[in-house]
PDB file of C-alpha atoms and ligand atoms in Angstrom:
ATOM      1  CA  UNK D   1      32.369  -4.640 -25.211  1.00 94.00           C
ATOM      2  CA  UNK D   2      31.696  -2.748 -21.963  1.00 98.00           C
ATOM      3  CA  UNK D   3      28.585  -0.607 -21.387  1.00 98.00           C
ATOM      4  CA  UNK D   4      27.974   2.408 -19.097  1.00 99.00           C
ATOM      5  CA  UNK D   5      25.055   4.525 -17.996  1.00 99.00           C
ATOM      6  CA  UNK D   6      25.332   8.195 -18.794  1.00 99.00           C
ATOM      7  CA  UNK D   7      22.933  11.146 -18.166  1.00 99.00           C
ATOM      8  CA  UNK D   8      23.041  14.751 -19.343  1.00 99.00           C
ATOM      9  CA  UNK D   9      21.699  16.506 -16.345  1.00 98.00           C
ATOM     10  CA  UNK D  10      19.060  19.302 -16.395  1.00 98.00           C
ATOM     11  CA  UNK D  11      21.729  22.060 -16.634  1.00 98.00           C
ATOM     12  CA  UNK D  12      23.290  20.421 -19.793  1.00 99.00           C
ATOM     13  CA  UNK D  13      19.740  20.316 -21.359  1.00 98.00           C
ATOM     14  CA  UNK D  14      18.864  23.875 -20.233  1.00 98.00           C
ATOM     15  CA  UNK D  15      22.159  25.311 -21.479  1.00 98.00           C
ATOM     16  CA  UNK D  16      21.903  23.605 -24.941  1.00 98.00           C
ATOM     17  CA  UNK D  17      24.909  21.583 -24.417  1.00 99.00           C
ATOM     18  CA  UNK D  18      23.483  18.169 -25.487  1.00 98.00           C
ATOM     19  CA  UNK D  19      24.968  18.393 -28.936  1.00 98.00           C
ATOM     20  CA  UNK D  20      28.319  19.552 -27.722  1.00 98.00           C
ATOM     21  CA  UNK D  21      28.576  16.730 -25.138  1.00 99.00           C
ATOM     22  CA  UNK D  22      27.294  13.916 -27.426  1.00 98.00           C
ATOM     23  CA  UNK D  23      29.591  15.211 -30.165  1.00 98.00           C
ATOM     24  CA  UNK D  24      32.605  14.531 -27.943  1.00 98.00           C
ATOM     25  CA  UNK D  25      31.297  10.934 -26.933  1.00 98.00           C
ATOM     26  CA  UNK D  26      30.565  10.155 -30.654  1.00 98.00           C
ATOM     27  CA  UNK D  27      33.946  11.519 -31.815  1.00 97.00           C
ATOM     28  CA  UNK D  28      35.677   9.214 -29.242  1.00 98.00           C
ATOM     29  CA  UNK D  29      34.113   6.386 -31.238  1.00 97.00           C
ATOM     30  CA  UNK D  30      31.819   5.061 -28.407  1.00 98.00           C
ATOM     31  CA  UNK D  31      28.469   3.599 -29.692  1.00 98.00           C
ATOM     32  CA  UNK D  32      25.080   4.614 -28.347  1.00 98.00           C
ATOM     33  CA  UNK D  33      22.835   1.634 -27.611  1.00 98.00           C
ATOM     34  CA  UNK D  34      19.998   3.442 -25.667  1.00 98.00           C
ATOM     35  CA  UNK D  35      18.640   7.006 -25.279  1.00 98.00           C
ATOM     36  CA  UNK D  36      15.607   8.467 -23.474  1.00 98.00           C
ATOM     37  CA  UNK D  37      14.592  12.106 -22.940  1.00 98.00           C
ATOM     38  CA  UNK D  38      12.664  12.181 -19.574  1.00 98.00           C
ATOM     39  CA  UNK D  39      11.801  13.898 -16.431  1.00 98.00           C
ATOM     40  CA  UNK D  40      13.029  11.803 -13.572  1.00 98.00           C
ATOM     41  CA  UNK D  41      10.498  11.078 -10.805  1.00 98.00           C
ATOM     42  CA  UNK D  42      11.806  12.025  -7.286  1.00 98.00           C
ATOM     43  CA  UNK D  43      11.817   8.429  -6.136  1.00 98.00           C
ATOM     44  CA  UNK D  44      13.864   7.229  -9.108  1.00 98.00           C
ATOM     45  CA  UNK D  45      16.340  10.136  -8.456  1.00 98.00           C
ATOM     46  CA  UNK D  46      16.605   8.986  -4.830  1.00 98.00           C
ATOM     47  CA  UNK D  47      17.168   5.371  -5.862  1.00 98.00           C
ATOM     48  CA  UNK D  48      19.855   6.429  -8.433  1.00 98.00           C
ATOM     49  CA  UNK D  49      21.643   8.404  -5.857  1.00 97.00           C
ATOM     50  CA  UNK D  50      20.806   6.106  -2.823  1.00 97.00           C
ATOM     51  CA  UNK D  51      24.651   5.910  -1.909  1.00 96.00           C
ATOM     52  CA  UNK D  52      24.472   9.680  -1.040  1.00 97.00           C
ATOM     53  CA  UNK D  53      21.326   9.520   1.060  1.00 97.00           C
ATOM     54  CA  UNK D  54      21.807  11.305   4.401  1.00 97.00           C
ATOM     55  CA  UNK D  55      24.586  13.712   3.145  1.00 97.00           C
ATOM     56  CA  UNK D  56      24.025  17.345   3.378  1.00 97.00           C
ATOM     57  CA  UNK D  57      23.927  17.861  -0.308  1.00 97.00           C
ATOM     58  CA  UNK D  58      21.337  15.147  -0.985  1.00 98.00           C
ATOM     59  CA  UNK D  59      18.225  17.233  -0.897  1.00 98.00           C
ATOM     60  CA  UNK D  60      19.691  19.823  -3.195  1.00 98.00           C
ATOM     61  CA  UNK D  61      20.925  17.154  -5.556  1.00 98.00           C
ATOM     62  CA  UNK D  62      17.567  15.571  -5.819  1.00 98.00           C
ATOM     63  CA  UNK D  63      15.961  18.929  -6.387  1.00 98.00           C
ATOM     64  CA  UNK D  64      18.468  19.740  -9.238  1.00 98.00           C
ATOM     65  CA  UNK D  65      18.171  16.331 -10.854  1.00 98.00           C
ATOM     66  CA  UNK D  66      14.304  16.508 -10.961  1.00 98.00           C
ATOM     67  CA  UNK D  67      14.191  20.249 -12.011  1.00 98.00           C
ATOM     68  CA  UNK D  68      13.773  19.506 -15.653  1.00 98.00           C
ATOM     69  CA  UNK D  69      14.375  17.026 -18.406  1.00 98.00           C
ATOM     70  CA  UNK D  70      17.426  14.863 -18.764  1.00 99.00           C
ATOM     71  CA  UNK D  71      18.927  12.685 -21.424  1.00 99.00           C
ATOM     72  CA  UNK D  72      19.622   9.148 -20.045  1.00 99.00           C
ATOM     73  CA  UNK D  73      21.761   6.843 -22.170  1.00 99.00           C
ATOM     74  CA  UNK D  74      23.598   3.705 -22.435  1.00 99.00           C
ATOM     75  CA  UNK D  75      26.844   3.722 -24.435  1.00 99.00           C
ATOM     76  CA  UNK D  76      29.255   0.944 -25.393  1.00 98.00           C
ATOM     77  CA  UNK D  77      32.966   0.864 -25.987  1.00 98.00           C
ATOM     78  CA  UNK D  78      36.406  -0.630 -24.916  1.00 98.00           C
ATOM     79  CA  UNK D  79      36.884   0.244 -21.179  1.00 98.00           C
ATOM     80  CA  UNK D  80      34.078   2.849 -21.538  1.00 98.00           C
ATOM     81  CA  UNK D  81      33.241   3.146 -17.969  1.00 99.00           C
ATOM     82  CA  UNK D  82      36.643   4.544 -16.917  1.00 98.00           C
ATOM     83  CA  UNK D  83      37.084   6.280 -20.394  1.00 98.00           C
ATOM     84  CA  UNK D  84      33.915   8.360 -19.763  1.00 99.00           C
ATOM     85  CA  UNK D  85      34.980   9.085 -16.173  1.00 98.00           C
ATOM     86  CA  UNK D  86      38.279  10.588 -17.703  1.00 98.00           C
ATOM     87  CA  UNK D  87      36.350  12.380 -20.409  1.00 98.00           C
ATOM     88  CA  UNK D  88      33.896  13.758 -17.704  1.00 98.00           C
ATOM     89  CA  UNK D  89      36.618  14.938 -15.341  1.00 98.00           C
ATOM     90  CA  UNK D  90      36.436  15.186 -11.542  1.00 98.00           C
ATOM     91  CA  UNK D  91      33.215  15.632  -9.739  1.00 98.00           C
ATOM     92  CA  UNK D  92      34.042  19.232  -8.772  1.00 98.00           C
ATOM     93  CA  UNK D  93      34.568  21.031 -12.153  1.00 98.00           C
ATOM     94  CA  UNK D  94      37.206  23.170 -10.404  1.00 98.00           C
ATOM     95  CA  UNK D  95      39.339  20.133 -10.064  1.00 98.00           C
ATOM     96  CA  UNK D  96      38.689  18.825 -13.591  1.00 98.00           C
ATOM     97  CA  UNK D  97      41.326  19.614 -16.074  1.00 98.00           C
ATOM     98  CA  UNK D  98      40.663  21.586 -19.339  1.00 98.00           C
ATOM     99  CA  UNK D  99      39.897  19.159 -22.024  1.00 98.00           C
ATOM    100  CA  UNK D 100      37.325  17.264 -19.888  1.00 99.00           C
ATOM    101  CA  UNK D 101      33.570  18.080 -20.236  1.00 99.00           C
ATOM    102  CA  UNK D 102      33.337  19.332 -16.706  1.00 98.00           C
ATOM    103  CA  UNK D 103      36.576  21.110 -16.858  1.00 98.00           C
ATOM    104  CA  UNK D 104      35.767  22.968 -20.082  1.00 98.00           C
ATOM    105  CA  UNK D 105      32.062  23.577 -19.492  1.00 99.00           C
ATOM    106  CA  UNK D 106      31.157  23.729 -15.811  1.00 98.00           C
ATOM    107  CA  UNK D 107      31.978  25.736 -12.685  1.00 98.00           C
ATOM    108  CA  UNK D 108      30.400  24.096  -9.705  1.00 98.00           C
ATOM    109  CA  UNK D 109      29.803  20.480  -8.286  1.00 98.00           C
ATOM    110  CA  UNK D 110      26.066  21.148  -8.023  1.00 98.00           C
ATOM    111  CA  UNK D 111      25.899  22.035 -11.812  1.00 98.00           C
ATOM    112  CA  UNK D 112      28.335  19.476 -13.251  1.00 98.00           C
ATOM    113  CA  UNK D 113      26.378  18.562 -16.434  1.00 98.00           C
ATOM    114  CA  UNK D 114      26.839  14.839 -16.633  1.00 99.00           C
ATOM    115  CA  UNK D 115      26.638  11.614 -14.831  1.00 98.00           C
ATOM    116  CA  UNK D 116      28.658   8.503 -15.683  1.00 98.00           C
ATOM    117  CA  UNK D 117      28.749   5.060 -13.859  1.00 98.00           C
ATOM    118  CA  UNK D 118      31.936   4.612 -11.668  1.00 98.00           C
ATOM    119  CA  UNK D 119      32.232   0.917 -12.100  1.00 98.00           C
ATOM    120  CA  UNK D 120      30.793  -2.206 -13.722  1.00 98.00           C
ATOM    121  CA  UNK D 121      28.443  -2.920 -10.739  1.00 98.00           C
ATOM    122  CA  UNK D 122      26.948   0.529 -10.638  1.00 98.00           C
ATOM    123  CA  UNK D 123      26.716   0.550 -14.504  1.00 98.00           C
ATOM    124  CA  UNK D 124      24.722  -2.612 -14.406  1.00 98.00           C
ATOM    125  CA  UNK D 125      22.545  -1.247 -11.546  1.00 98.00           C
ATOM    126  CA  UNK D 126      21.990   2.056 -13.133  1.00 98.00           C
ATOM    127  CA  UNK D 127      21.209   0.614 -16.606  1.00 98.00           C
ATOM    128  CA  UNK D 128      18.598  -1.606 -15.095  1.00 98.00           C
ATOM    129  CA  UNK D 129      17.192   1.166 -13.082  1.00 98.00           C
ATOM    130  CA  UNK D 130      16.484   3.244 -16.147  1.00 98.00           C
ATOM    131  CA  UNK D 131      16.051   0.923 -19.097  1.00 98.00           C
ATOM    132  CA  UNK D 132      14.170  -2.224 -20.149  1.00 98.00           C
ATOM    133  CA  UNK D 133      15.862  -4.733 -22.466  1.00 96.00           C
ATOM    134  CA  UNK D 134      13.747  -3.746 -25.400  1.00 97.00           C
ATOM    135  CA  UNK D 135      14.912  -0.198 -25.091  1.00 98.00           C
ATOM    136  CA  UNK D 136      18.544  -1.067 -25.621  1.00 98.00           C
ATOM    137  CA  UNK D 137      19.738  -1.737 -29.123  1.00 98.00           C
ATOM    138  CA  UNK D 138      22.465  -4.404 -30.040  1.00 96.00           C
ATOM    139  CA  UNK D 139      23.500  -2.988 -33.381  1.00 97.00           C
ATOM    140  CA  UNK D 140      26.488  -3.327 -35.704  1.00 96.00           C
ATOM    141  CA  UNK D 141      28.016  -0.139 -36.961  1.00 96.00           C
ATOM    142  CA  UNK D 142      29.983  -0.296 -40.144  1.00 96.00           C
ATOM    143  CA  UNK D 143      32.746   1.942 -38.791  1.00 94.00           C
ATOM    144  CA  UNK D 144      33.228  -0.335 -35.578  1.00 95.00           C
ATOM    145  CA  UNK D 145      36.361  -1.996 -37.086  1.00 96.00           C
ATOM    146  CA  UNK D 146      37.906   1.578 -37.467  1.00 96.00           C
ATOM    147  CA  UNK D 147      37.476   2.285 -33.754  1.00 95.00           C
ATOM    148  CA  UNK D 148      38.374  -0.977 -32.152  1.00 95.00           C
ATOM    149  CA  UNK D 149      40.416  -3.916 -33.667  1.00 94.00           C
TER     150      UNK D 149
HETATM  151  P1  DAT F   1      30.257  11.734  -9.656  1.00 62.74           P
HETATM  152  O1  DAT F   1      28.930  12.418 -10.195  1.00 62.74           O
HETATM  153  O2  DAT F   1      31.581  12.372 -10.150  1.00 62.74           O
HETATM  154  O3  DAT F   1      30.197  10.302  -9.720  1.00 62.74           O
HETATM  155  P2  DAT F   1      29.494  11.464  -6.861  1.00 62.74           P
HETATM  156  O4  DAT F   1      28.871  10.149  -7.239  1.00 62.74           O
HETATM  157  O5  DAT F   1      30.444  11.500  -5.679  1.00 62.74           O
HETATM  158  O6  DAT F   1      30.205  12.127  -8.131  1.00 62.74           O
HETATM  159  O7  DAT F   1      28.281  12.492  -6.503  1.00 62.74           O
HETATM  160  C1  DAT F   1      27.151  12.435  -7.216  1.00 62.74           C
HETATM  161  C2  DAT F   1      26.699  13.833  -7.524  1.00 62.74           C
HETATM  162  O8  DAT F   1      26.319  14.449  -6.189  1.00 62.74           O
HETATM  163  C3  DAT F   1      27.793  14.751  -8.149  1.00 62.74           C
HETATM  164  O9  DAT F   1      27.709  14.697  -9.626  1.00 62.74           O
HETATM  165  C4  DAT F   1      27.240  16.141  -7.573  1.00 62.74           C
HETATM  166  C5  DAT F   1      26.658  15.794  -6.302  1.00 62.74           C
HETATM  167  N1  DAT F   1      27.642  16.022  -5.190  1.00 62.74           N
HETATM  168  C6  DAT F   1      28.619  15.244  -4.833  1.00 62.74           C
HETATM  169  N2  DAT F   1      29.341  15.738  -3.813  1.00 62.74           N
HETATM  170  C7  DAT F   1      28.801  16.957  -3.590  1.00 62.74           C
HETATM  171  C8  DAT F   1      29.153  17.926  -2.668  1.00 62.74           C
HETATM  172  N3  DAT F   1      30.124  17.859  -1.841  1.00 62.74           N
HETATM  173  N4  DAT F   1      28.381  19.093  -2.772  1.00 62.74           N
HETATM  174  C9  DAT F   1      27.393  19.246  -3.555  1.00 62.74           C
HETATM  175  N5  DAT F   1      27.038  18.168  -4.518  1.00 62.74           N
HETATM  176  C10 DAT F   1      27.738  17.017  -4.446  1.00 62.74           C
HETATM  177 MG1   MG F   2      28.898   8.817  -8.758  1.00 62.74          MG
END
């Protein structure tokens, strides 16, 4: 099974949308294997978003991402990396269709609620950046066979 790194950003926490968003991911049948409620130190935010360093929006992005607690997670599922990108919708919520998390619940790129890895390499990198092995649970769920055959 594939794994992805997800983060409910400070606006999702402040707006009380953690339950709404987690409910969608659970209902899809994806399985949580790690979760941590934390305040991201500035250096970690900068490493996480290293690909955007130097861009005009970078300082504002780092300020937003470190402005309050976030929920960082690892989830598992069949083709979950692309599946979660579809469920999240486009980076700019105004381009994200209704039915997606960003399309339904957000207005602006700078307040787009959720992060999800964009490929297998970034998923591996991001999971290792935020979690130790002992924080990730390999567990069997009795309903697993009803989600994936
Ligand atoms: P995504 O989060 O969909 O993977 P990304 O990796 O291109 O998008 O950008 C990371 C985050 O940076 C994004 O969620 C919000 C912010 N961002 C990206 N482009 C931006 C822009 N043009 N203006 C403001 N913030 C931007
Ligand atoms: Mg990205």
